C-alpha positions as a printed Julia matrix, in Angstrom:
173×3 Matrix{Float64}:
 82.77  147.16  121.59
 80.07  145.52  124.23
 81.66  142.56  123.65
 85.25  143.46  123.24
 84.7   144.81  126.79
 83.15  141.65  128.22
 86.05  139.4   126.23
 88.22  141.44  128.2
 87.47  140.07  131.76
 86.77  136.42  130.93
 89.47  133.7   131.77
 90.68  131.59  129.01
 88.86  128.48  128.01
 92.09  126.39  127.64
 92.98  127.55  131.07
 89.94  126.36  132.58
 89.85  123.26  130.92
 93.08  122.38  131.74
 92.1   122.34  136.11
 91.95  119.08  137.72
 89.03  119.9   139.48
 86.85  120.42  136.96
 87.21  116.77  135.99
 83.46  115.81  136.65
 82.7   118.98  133.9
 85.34  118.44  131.43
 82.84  117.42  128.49
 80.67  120.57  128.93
 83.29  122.42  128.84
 84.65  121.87  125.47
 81.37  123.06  124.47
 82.94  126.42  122.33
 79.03  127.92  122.52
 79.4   128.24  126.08
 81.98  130.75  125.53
 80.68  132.67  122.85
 80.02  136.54  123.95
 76.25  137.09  122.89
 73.35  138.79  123.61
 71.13  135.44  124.02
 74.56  133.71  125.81
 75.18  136.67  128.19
 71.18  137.05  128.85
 70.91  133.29  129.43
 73.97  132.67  131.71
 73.01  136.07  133.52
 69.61  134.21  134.44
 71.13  130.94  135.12
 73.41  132.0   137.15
 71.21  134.49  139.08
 68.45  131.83  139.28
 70.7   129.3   140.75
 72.3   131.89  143.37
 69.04  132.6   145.0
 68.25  128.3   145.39
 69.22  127.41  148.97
 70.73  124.25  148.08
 74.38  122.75  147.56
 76.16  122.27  144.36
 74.91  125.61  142.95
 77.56  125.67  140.84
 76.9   122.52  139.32
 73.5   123.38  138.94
 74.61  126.58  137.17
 76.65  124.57  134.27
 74.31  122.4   134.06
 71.68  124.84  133.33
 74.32  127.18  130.76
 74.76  123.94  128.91
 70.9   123.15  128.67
 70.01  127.35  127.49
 73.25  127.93  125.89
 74.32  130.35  128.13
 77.46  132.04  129.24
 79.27  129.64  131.35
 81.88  131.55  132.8
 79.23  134.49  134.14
 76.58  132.06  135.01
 79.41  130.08  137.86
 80.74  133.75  138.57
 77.07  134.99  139.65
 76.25  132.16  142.13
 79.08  134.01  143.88
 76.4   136.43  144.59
 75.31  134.49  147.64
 78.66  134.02  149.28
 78.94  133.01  153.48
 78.44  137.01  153.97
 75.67  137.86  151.65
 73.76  134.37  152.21
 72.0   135.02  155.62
 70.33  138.33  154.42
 68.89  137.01  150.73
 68.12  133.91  152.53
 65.86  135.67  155.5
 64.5   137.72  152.67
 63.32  134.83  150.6
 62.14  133.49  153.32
 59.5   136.38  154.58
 58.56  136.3   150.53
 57.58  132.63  150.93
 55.74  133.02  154.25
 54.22  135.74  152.51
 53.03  133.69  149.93
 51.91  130.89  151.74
 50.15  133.06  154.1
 51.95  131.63  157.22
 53.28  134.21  159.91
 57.37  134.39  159.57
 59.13  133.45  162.49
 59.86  135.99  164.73
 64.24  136.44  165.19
 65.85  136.24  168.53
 68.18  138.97  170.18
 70.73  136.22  169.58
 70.38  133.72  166.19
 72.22  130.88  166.82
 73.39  127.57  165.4
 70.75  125.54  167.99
 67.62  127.98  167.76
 67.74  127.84  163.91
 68.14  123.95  163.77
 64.56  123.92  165.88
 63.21  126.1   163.74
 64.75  124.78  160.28
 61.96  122.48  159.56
 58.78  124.76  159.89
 61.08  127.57  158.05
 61.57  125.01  155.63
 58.52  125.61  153.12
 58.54  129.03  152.69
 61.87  129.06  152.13
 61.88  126.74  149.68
 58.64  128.61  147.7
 60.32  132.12  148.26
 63.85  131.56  146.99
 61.88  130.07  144.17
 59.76  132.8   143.18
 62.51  135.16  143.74
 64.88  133.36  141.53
 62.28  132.79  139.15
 61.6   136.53  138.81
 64.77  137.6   139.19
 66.2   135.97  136.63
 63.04  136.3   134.02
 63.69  139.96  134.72
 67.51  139.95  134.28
 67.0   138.0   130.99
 64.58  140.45  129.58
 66.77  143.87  130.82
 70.02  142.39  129.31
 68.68  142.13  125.93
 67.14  145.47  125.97
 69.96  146.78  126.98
 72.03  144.94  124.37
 69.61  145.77  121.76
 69.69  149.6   122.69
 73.65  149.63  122.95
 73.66  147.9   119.36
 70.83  150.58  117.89
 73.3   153.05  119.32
 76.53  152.18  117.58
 74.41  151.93  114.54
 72.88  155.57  114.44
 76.86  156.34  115.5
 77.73  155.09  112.41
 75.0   156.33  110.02
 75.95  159.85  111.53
 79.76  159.66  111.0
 78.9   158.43  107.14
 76.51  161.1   106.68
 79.55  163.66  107.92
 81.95  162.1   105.44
């Protein structure tokens, strides 16, 4: 039913395939595991993708396939959750990442102005820099250990459910 659900809201892999601009990942894309709706392929592309949303870099995507393809993972959810950290959402888990690296590093986080802008961050950019860098990858780290572990709990309870569903309905009849 879990999985009938998920099936549900997934594009077609022919579809997909079939884009121009998904030249450069055609091969890893024919991959029919990466589609597969699983426990370890949902839990897996849930971390990949979260991991890879939280990395302050460009080509997350990229980095997302890559990483479904190396853990088997879901590759449509693990490109949909790098989404997570669109142009709106990117300045707040960035800043936050941030104060979690200076935190960690022990250096004091940079104070904001009344007004950020474009010039005052580029002189700042390269002290920033480090704990930015050891935040988001803490933060991703966790995040997605965490988000790996709860999925497959959840999975597994959801399963144990149906079963004791079941056993009760055949006890009834």
């Amino acid at each position: 039913m879990l999985r009938r659900f998920i099936q549900r809201y997934l594009p077609d892999p022919e579809t997909i395939r079939r884009r121009k601009s998904l030249r450069l990942i055609h091969p890893l894309l024919g991959n029919p595991a990466l589609w597969f709706v699983t426990r370890r392929s949902i839990a897996n592309g849930l971390s990949v993708g979260l991991f890879c949303a939280l990395l302050p870099i460009p080509g997350q995507m990229l980095m997302a396939a890559l990483g479904a393809w190396w853990l088997r993972g879901h590759l449509p959810l693990a490109l949909a959750l790098v989404w997570l950290t669109n142009p709106l959402t990117m300045p707040v888990v960035f800043y936050v990442t941030y104060r979690v690296g200076a935190w960690i590093l022990h250096t004091p986080p940079r104070a904001l102005p009344d007004e950020v802008s474009v010039s005052w961050f580029a002189n700042q950019v390269v002290d920033m820099m480090p704990a930015l860098i050891v935040g988001s990858l803490v933060c991703a780290l966790i995040i997605g250990i965490i988000a790996n572990i709860l999925t497959r709990l959840c999975w597994r309870w959801h399963i144990l459910r149906v079963w004791r569903k079941r056993r009760r309905h055949r006890r009834r009849s």
